PDB file of C-alpha atoms in Angstrom:
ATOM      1  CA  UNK A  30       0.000   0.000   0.000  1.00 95.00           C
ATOM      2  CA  UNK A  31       1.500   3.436  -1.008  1.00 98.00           C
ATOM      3  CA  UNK A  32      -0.261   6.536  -1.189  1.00 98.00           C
ATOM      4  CA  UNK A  33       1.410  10.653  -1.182  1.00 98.00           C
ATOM      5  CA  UNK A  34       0.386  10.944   2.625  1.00 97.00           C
ATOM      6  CA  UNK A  35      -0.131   7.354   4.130  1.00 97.00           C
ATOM      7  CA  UNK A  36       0.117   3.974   2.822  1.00 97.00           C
ATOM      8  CA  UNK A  37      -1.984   2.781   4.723  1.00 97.00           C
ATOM      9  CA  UNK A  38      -4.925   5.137   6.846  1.00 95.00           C
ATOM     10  CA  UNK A  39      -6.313   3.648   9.580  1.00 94.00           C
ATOM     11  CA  UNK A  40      -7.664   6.687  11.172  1.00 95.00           C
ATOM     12  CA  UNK A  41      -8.737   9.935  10.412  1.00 96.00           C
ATOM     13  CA  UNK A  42      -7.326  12.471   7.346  1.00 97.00           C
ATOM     14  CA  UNK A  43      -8.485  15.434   6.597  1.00 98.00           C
ATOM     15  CA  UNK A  44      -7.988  18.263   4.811  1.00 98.00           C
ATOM     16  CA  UNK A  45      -5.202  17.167   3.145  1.00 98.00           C
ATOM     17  CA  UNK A  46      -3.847  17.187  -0.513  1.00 98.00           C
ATOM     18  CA  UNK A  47      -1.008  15.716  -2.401  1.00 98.00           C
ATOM     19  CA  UNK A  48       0.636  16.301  -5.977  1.00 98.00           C
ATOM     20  CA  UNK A  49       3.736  15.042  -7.616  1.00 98.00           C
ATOM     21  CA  UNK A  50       3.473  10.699  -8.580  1.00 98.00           C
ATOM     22  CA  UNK A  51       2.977   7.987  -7.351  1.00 98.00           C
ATOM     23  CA  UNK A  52       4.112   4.220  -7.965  1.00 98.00           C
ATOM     24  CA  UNK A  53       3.865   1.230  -6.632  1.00 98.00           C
ATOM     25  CA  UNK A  54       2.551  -2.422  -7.323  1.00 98.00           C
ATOM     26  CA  UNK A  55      -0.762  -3.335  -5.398  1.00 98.00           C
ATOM     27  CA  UNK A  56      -2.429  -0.731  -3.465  1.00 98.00           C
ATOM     28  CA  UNK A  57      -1.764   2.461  -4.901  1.00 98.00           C
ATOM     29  CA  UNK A  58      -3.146   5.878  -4.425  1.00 98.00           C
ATOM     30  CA  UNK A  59      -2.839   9.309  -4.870  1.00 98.00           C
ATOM     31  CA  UNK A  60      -3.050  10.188  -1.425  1.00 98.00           C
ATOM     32  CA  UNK A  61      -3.597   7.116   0.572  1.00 98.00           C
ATOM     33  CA  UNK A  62      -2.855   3.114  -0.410  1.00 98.00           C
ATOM     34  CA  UNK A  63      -5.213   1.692   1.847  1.00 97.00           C
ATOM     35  CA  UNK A  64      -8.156   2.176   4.247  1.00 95.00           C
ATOM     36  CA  UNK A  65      -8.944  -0.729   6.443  1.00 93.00           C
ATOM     37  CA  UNK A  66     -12.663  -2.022   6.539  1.00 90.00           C
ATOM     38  CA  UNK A  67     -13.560  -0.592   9.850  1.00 86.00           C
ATOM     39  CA  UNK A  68     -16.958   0.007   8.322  1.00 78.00           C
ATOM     40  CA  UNK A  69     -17.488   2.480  11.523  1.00 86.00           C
ATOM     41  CA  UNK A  70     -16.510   6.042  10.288  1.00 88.00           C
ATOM     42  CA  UNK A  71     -13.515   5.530  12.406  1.00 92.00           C
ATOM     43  CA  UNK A  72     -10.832   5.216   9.068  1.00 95.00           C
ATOM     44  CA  UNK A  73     -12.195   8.142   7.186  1.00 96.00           C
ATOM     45  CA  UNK A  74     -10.741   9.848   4.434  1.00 97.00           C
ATOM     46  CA  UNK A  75     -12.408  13.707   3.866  1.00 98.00           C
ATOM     47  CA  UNK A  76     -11.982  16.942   2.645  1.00 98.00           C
ATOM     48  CA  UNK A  77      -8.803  16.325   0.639  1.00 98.00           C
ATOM     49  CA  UNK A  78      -7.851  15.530  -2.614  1.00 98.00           C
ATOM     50  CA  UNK A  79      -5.001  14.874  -5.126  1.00 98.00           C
ATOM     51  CA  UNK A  80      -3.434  16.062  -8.139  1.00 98.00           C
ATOM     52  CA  UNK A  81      -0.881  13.547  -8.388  1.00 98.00           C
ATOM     53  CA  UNK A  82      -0.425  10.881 -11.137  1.00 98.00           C
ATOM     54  CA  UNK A  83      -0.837   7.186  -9.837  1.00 98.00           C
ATOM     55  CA  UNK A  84       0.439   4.177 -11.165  1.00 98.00           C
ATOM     56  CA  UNK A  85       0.715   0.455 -10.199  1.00 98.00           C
ATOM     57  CA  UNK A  86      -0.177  -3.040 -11.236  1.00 98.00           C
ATOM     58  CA  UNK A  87      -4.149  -3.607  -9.192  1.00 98.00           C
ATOM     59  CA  UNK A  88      -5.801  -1.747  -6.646  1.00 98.00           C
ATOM     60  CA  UNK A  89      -4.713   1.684  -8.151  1.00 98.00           C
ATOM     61  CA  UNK A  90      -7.145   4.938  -7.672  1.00 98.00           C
ATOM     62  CA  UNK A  91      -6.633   8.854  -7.947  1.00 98.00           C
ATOM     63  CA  UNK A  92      -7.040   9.439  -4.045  1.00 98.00           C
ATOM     64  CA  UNK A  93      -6.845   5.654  -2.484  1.00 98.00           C
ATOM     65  CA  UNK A  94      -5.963   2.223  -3.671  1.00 98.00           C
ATOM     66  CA  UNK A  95      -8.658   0.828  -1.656  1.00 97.00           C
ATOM     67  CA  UNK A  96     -11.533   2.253   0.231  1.00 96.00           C
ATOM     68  CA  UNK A  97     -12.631   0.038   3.738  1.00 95.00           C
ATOM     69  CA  UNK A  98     -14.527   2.650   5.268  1.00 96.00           C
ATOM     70  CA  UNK A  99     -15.494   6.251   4.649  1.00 96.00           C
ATOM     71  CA  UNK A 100     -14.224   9.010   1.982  1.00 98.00           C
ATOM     72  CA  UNK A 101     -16.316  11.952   1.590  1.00 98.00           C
ATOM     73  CA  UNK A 102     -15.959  15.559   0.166  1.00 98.00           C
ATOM     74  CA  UNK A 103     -12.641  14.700  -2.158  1.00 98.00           C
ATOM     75  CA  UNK A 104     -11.261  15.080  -5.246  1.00 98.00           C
ATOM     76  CA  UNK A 105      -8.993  13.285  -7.832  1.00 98.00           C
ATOM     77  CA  UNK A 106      -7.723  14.809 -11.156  1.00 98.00           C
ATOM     78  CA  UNK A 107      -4.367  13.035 -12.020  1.00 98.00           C
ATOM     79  CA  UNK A 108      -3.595  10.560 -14.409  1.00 98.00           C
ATOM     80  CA  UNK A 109      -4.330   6.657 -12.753  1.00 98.00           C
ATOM     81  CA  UNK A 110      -2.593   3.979 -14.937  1.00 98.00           C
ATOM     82  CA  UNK A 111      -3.412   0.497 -14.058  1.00 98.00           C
ATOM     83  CA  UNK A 112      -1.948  -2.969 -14.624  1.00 98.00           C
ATOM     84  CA  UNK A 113      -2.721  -6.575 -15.772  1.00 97.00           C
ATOM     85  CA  UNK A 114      -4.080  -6.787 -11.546  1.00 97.00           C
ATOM     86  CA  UNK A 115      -7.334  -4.950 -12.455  1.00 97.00           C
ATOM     87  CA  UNK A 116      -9.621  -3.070  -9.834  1.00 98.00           C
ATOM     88  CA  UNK A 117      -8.036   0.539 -11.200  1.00 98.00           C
ATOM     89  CA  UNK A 118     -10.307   3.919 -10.628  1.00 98.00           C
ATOM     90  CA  UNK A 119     -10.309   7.576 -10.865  1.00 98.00           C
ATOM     91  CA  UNK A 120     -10.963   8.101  -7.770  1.00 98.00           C
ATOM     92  CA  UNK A 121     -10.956   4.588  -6.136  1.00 98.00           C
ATOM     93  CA  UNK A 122      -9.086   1.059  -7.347  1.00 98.00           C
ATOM     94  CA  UNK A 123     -11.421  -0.913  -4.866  1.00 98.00           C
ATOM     95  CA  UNK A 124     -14.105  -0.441  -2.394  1.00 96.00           C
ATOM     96  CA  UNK A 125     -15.383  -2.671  -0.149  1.00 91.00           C
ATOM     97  CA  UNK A 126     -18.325  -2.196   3.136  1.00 87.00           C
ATOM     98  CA  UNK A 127     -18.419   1.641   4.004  1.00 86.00           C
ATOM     99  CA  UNK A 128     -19.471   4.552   2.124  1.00 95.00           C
ATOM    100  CA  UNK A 129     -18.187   7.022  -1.039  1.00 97.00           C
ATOM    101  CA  UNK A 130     -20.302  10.298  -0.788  1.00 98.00           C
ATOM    102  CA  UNK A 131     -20.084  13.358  -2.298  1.00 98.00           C
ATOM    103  CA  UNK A 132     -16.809  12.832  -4.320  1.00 98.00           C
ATOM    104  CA  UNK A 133     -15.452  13.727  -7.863  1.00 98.00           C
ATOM    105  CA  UNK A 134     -13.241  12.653  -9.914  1.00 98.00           C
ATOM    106  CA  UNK A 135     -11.679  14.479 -13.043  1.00 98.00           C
ATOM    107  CA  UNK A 136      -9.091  12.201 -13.545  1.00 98.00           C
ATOM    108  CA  UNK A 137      -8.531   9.911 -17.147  1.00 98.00           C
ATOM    109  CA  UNK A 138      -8.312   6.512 -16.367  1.00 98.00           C
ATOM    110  CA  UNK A 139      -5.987   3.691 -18.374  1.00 98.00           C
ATOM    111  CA  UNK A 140      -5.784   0.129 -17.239  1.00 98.00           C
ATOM    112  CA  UNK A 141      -4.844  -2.920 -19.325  1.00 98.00           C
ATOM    113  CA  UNK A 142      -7.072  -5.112 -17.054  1.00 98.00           C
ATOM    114  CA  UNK A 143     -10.322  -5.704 -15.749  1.00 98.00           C
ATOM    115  CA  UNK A 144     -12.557  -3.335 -13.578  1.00 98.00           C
ATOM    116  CA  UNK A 145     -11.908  -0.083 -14.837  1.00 98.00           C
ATOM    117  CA  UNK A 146     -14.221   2.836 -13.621  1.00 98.00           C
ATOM    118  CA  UNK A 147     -13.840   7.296 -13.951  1.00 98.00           C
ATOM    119  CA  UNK A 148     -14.574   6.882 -10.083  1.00 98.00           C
ATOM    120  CA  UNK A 149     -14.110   3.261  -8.765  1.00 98.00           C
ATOM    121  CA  UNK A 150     -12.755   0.089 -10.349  1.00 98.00           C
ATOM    122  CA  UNK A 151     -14.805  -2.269  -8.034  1.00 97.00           C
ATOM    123  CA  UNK A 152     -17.333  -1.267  -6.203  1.00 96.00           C
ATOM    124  CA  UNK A 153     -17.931  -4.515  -3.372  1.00 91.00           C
ATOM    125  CA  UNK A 154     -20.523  -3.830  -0.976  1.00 87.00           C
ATOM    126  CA  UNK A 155     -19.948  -0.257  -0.942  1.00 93.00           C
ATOM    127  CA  UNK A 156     -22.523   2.835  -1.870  1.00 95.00           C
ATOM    128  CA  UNK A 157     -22.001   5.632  -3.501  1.00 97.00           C
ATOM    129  CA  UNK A 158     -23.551   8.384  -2.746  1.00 97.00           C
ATOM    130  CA  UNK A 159     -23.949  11.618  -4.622  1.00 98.00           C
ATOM    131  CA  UNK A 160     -20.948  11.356  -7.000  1.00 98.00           C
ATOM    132  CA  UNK A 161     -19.450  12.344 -10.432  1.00 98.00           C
ATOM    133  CA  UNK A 162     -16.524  11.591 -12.856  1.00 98.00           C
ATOM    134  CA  UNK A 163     -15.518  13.484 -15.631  1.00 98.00           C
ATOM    135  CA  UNK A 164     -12.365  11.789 -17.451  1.00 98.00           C
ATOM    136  CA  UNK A 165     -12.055   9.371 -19.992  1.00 98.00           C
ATOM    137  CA  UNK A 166     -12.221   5.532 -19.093  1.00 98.00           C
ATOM    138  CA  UNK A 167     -10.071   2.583 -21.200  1.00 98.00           C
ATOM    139  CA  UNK A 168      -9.887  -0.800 -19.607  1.00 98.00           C
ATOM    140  CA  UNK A 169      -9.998  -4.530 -20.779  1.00 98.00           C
ATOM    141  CA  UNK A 170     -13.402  -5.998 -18.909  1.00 98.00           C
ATOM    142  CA  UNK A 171     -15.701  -4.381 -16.854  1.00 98.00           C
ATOM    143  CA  UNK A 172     -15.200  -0.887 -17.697  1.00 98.00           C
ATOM    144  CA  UNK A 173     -17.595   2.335 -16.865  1.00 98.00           C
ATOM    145  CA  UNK A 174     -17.724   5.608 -17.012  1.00 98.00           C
ATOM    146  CA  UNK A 175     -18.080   5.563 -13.177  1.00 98.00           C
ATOM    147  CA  UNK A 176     -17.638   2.337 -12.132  1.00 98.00           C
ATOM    148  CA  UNK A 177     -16.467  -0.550 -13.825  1.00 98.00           C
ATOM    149  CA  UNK A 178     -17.849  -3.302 -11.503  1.00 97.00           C
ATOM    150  CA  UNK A 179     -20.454  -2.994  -8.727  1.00 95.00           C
ATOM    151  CA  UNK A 180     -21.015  -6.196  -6.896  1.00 89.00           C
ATOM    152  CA  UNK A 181     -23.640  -4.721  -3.953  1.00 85.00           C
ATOM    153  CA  UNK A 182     -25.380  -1.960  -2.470  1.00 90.00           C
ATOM    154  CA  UNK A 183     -26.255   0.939  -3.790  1.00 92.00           C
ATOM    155  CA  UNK A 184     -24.922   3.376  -6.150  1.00 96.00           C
ATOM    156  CA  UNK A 185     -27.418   6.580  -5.823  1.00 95.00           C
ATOM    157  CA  UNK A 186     -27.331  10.543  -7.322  1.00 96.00           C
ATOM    158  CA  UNK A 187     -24.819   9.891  -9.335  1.00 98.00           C
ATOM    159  CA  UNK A 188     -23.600  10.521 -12.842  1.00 98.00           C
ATOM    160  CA  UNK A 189     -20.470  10.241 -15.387  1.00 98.00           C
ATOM    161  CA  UNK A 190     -20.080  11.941 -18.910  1.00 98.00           C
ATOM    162  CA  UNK A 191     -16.383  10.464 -19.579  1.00 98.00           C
ATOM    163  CA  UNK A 192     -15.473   8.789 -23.096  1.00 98.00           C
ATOM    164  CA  UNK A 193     -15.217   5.122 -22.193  1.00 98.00           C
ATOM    165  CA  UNK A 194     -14.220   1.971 -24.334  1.00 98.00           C
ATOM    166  CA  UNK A 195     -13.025  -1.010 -23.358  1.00 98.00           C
ATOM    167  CA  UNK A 196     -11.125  -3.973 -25.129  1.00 98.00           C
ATOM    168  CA  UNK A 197     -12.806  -6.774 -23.841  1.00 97.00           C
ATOM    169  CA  UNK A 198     -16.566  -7.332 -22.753  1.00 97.00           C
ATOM    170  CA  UNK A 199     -19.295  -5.325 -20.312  1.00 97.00           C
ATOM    171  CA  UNK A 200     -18.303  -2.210 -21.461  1.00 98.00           C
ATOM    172  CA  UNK A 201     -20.969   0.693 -20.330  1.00 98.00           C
ATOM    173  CA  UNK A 202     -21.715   4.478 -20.111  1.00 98.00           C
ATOM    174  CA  UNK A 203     -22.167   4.258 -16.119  1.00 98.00           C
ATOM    175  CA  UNK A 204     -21.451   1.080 -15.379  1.00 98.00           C
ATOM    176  CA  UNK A 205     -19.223  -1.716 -16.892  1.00 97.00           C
ATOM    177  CA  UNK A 206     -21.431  -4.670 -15.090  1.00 95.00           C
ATOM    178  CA  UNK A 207     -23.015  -5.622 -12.006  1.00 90.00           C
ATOM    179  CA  UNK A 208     -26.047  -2.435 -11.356  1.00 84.00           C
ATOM    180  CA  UNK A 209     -28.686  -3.944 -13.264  1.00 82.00           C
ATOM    181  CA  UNK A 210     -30.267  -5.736 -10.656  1.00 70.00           C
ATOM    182  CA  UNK A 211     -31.626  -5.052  -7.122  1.00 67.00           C
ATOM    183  CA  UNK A 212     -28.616  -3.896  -6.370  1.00 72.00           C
ATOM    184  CA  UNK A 213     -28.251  -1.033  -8.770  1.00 85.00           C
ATOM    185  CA  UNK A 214     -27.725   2.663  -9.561  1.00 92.00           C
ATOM    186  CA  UNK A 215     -30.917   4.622  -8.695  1.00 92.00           C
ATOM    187  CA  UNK A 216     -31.338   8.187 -10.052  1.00 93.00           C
ATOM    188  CA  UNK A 217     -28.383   8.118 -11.455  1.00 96.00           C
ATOM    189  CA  UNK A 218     -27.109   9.544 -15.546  1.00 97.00           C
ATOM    190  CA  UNK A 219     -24.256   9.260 -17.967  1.00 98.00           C
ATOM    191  CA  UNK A 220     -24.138  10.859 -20.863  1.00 98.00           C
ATOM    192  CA  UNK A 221     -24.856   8.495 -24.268  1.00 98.00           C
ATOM    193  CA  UNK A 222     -22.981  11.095 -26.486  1.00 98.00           C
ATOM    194  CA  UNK A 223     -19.974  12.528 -24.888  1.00 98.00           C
ATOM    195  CA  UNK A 224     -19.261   8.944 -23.267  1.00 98.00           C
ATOM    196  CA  UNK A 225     -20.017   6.881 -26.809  1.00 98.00           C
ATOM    197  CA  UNK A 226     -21.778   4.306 -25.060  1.00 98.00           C
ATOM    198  CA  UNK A 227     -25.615   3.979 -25.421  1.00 98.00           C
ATOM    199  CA  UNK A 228     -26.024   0.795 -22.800  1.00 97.00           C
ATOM    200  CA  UNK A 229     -24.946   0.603 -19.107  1.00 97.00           C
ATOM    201  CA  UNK A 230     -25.503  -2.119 -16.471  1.00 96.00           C
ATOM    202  CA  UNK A 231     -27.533   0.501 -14.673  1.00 93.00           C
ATOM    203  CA  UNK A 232     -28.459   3.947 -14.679  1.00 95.00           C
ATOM    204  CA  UNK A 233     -30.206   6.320 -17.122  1.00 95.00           C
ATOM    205  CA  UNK A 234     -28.980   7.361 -20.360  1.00 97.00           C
ATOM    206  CA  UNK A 235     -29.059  11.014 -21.136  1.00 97.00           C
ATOM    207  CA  UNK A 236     -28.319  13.872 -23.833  1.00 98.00           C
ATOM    208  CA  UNK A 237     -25.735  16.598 -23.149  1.00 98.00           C
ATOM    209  CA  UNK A 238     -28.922  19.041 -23.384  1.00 97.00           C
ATOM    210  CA  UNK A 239     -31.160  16.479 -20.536  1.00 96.00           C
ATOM    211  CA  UNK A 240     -28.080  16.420 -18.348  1.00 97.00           C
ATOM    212  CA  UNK A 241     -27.781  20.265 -18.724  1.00 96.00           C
ATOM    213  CA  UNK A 242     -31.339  20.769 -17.145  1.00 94.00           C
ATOM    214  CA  UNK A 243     -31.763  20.969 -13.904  1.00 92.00           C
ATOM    215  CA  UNK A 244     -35.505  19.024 -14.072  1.00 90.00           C
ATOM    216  CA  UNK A 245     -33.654  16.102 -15.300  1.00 92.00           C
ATOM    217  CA  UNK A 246     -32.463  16.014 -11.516  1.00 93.00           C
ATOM    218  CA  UNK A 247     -35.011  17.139  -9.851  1.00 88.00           C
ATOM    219  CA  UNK A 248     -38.308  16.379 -10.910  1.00 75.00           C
ATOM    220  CA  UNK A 249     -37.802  14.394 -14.166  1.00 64.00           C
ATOM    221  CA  UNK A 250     -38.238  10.216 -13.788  1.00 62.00           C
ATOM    222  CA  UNK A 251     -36.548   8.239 -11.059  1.00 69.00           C
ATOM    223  CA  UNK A 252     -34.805  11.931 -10.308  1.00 79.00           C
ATOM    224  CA  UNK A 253     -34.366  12.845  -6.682  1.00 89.00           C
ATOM    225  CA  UNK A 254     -31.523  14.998  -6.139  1.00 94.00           C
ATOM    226  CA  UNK A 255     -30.931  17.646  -3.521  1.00 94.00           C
ATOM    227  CA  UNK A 256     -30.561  21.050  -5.022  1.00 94.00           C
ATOM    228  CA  UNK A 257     -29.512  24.106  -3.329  1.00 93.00           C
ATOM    229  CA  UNK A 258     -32.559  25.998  -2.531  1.00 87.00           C
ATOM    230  CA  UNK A 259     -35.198  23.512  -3.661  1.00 84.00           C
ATOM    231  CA  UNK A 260     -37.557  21.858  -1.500  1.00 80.00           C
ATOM    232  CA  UNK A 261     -38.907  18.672  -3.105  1.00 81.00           C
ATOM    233  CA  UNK A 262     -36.255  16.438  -2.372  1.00 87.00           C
ATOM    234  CA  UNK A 263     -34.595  17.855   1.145  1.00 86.00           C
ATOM    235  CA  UNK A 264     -32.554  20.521   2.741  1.00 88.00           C
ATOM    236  CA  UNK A 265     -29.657  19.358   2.661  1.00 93.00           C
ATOM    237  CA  UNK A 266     -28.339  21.080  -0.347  1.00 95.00           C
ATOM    238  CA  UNK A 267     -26.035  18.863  -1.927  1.00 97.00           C
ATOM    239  CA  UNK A 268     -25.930  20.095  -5.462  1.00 97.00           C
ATOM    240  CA  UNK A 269     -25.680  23.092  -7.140  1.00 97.00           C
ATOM    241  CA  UNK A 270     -25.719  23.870 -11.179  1.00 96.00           C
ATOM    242  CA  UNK A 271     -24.677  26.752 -12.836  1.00 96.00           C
ATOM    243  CA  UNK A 272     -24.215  27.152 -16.913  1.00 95.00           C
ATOM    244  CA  UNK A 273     -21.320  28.851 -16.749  1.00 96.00           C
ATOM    245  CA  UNK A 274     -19.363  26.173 -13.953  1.00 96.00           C
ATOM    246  CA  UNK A 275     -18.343  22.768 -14.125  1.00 97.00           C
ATOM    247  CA  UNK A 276     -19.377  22.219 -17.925  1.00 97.00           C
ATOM    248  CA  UNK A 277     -22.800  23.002 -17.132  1.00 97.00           C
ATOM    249  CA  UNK A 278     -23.151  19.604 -15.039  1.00 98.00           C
ATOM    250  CA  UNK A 279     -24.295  20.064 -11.978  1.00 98.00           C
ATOM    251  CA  UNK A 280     -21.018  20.184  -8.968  1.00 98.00           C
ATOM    252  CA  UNK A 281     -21.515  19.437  -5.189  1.00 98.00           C
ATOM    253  CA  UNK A 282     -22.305  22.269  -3.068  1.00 97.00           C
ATOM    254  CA  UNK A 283     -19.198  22.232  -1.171  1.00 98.00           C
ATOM    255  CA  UNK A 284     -17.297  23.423  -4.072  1.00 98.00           C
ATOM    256  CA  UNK A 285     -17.873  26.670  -3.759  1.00 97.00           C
ATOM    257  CA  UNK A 286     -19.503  27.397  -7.030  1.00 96.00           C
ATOM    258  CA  UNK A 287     -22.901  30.325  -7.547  1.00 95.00           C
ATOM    259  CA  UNK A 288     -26.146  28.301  -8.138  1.00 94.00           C
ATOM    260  CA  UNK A 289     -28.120  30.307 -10.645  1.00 92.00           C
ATOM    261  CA  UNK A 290     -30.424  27.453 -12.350  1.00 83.00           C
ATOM    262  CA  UNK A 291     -33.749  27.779 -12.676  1.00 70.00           C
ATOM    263  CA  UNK A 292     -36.017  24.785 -11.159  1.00 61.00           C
ATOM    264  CA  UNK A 293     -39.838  23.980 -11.150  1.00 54.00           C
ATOM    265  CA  UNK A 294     -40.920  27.529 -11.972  1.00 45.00           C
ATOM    266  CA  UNK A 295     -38.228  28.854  -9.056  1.00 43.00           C
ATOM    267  CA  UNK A 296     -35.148  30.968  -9.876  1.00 42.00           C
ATOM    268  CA  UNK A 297     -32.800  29.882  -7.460  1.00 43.00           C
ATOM    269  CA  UNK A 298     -29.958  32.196  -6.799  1.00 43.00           C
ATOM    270  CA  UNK A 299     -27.295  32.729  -3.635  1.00 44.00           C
ATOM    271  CA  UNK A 300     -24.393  35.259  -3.753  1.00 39.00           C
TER     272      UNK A 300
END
């Protein structure tokens, strides 16, 4: 396990951030290798990010190599190369138990094997909450525009617009394989044009114009998110959009950005 500020984090970092690169072989991150599964909130990664470039053979992610417990509120945008190993992601190589919430990845992701994803390789028994990717996605097998494999759980409020392809088979705009089922991806997008992928184990396949409205979110089908000064779906204010920001996708609140969209016949504006 190798990461810019731990190898290995069983405890608590925050507000932190790392740039430079980073190799290694099996556990590789941009700022941490590993977090233990804890499951309890007590190994959690927050508030940080990394600009670094990551590289290693499996188990290779933008901010951590693997992901036991929590990371919320971070950031990846270097370059993560994987190997032959697999499990490689923009944000994440591997998750398994605990929690991914309100993270973003802008980082291109290359791996020549399997479970390939802009935000998590392999997503075990892990949710993700309220998360987007950005970057372009090339694997082998198992390869999405978020995540390339999700095994369980939930993957919820969520949405990629990355280029992805993929050598081998289950190749898909959100998700390479595994969120079809009960355990899936609920209310969340990528984008069929930008990502050149029309299928996805999972999620809901959108325009650049749908994904640019802010009722695709909020009150459009199977759309629940929580937008900064809406009311419909909570108070909690976890999204914001804003033409001019981010692409025109919408960006989590806690990046600082001006919400000026207009919603359900509201114009919602804060200074």
């Amino acid at each position: 396990t190798v990461g810019g500020i731990a190898g290995y984090a069983s405890g608590l970092v925050d507000n932190c951030s790392s740039s430079g690169t980073v190799l290694g072989i099996v556990g590789v991150g941009g700022l941490v290798g590993g977090i233990p599964d804890t499951n309890n909130g007590s190994s959690t990664t927050s508030n940080s990010h990394s600009t670094c470039d990551v590289a290693g053979t499996s188990t290779v992610g933008g901010l951590a190599g693997s992901n036991g417990d929590v990371v919320s509120n971070c950031y990846s945008t270097g370059m993560v190369t994987g190997g032959t190993g697999g499990r490689t992601g923009g944000l994440i190589g591997f998750t398994w138990y605990g929690t991914t919430s309100a993270c973003y990845s802008e980082s291109v992701v290359t791996s020549t094997g399997d479970n390939t994803g802009g935000l998590v390789g392999l997503n075990g028994s892990s949710n993700i909450n309220n998360c987007y990717s950005t970057g372009s996605v090339n694997g082998a097998s198992y390869v999405g525009g978020l995540v390339g494999s999700h095994q369980q759980y939930s993957i919820v409020n969520s949405y990629s617009i990355g280029a992805v392809s993929g050598s081998g088979s289950f190749v898909g705009g959100l998700v390479g394989d595994g969120a079809s089922g009960g355990w899936g991806a609920k209310n969340s997008f990528w984008n069929t044009e930008t990502s050149g992928q029309v299928t996805s184990s999972g999620g809901i396949g959108a325009t650049t114009v749908e994904m640019h409205s802010l009722s695709t979110y909020v009150d459009g089908v199977d759309a629940a998110w929580d937008f900064m000064f809406e009311s419909l779906n909570g108070s909690s204010d976890i999204w914001g959009m804003n033409a001019t920001v981010n692409g025109g996708y919408p960006y989590l609140a806690w990046q600082g950005y001006t919400h000026t969209e207009e919603c359900c016949g509201i114009i919602d504006i804060t200074d």
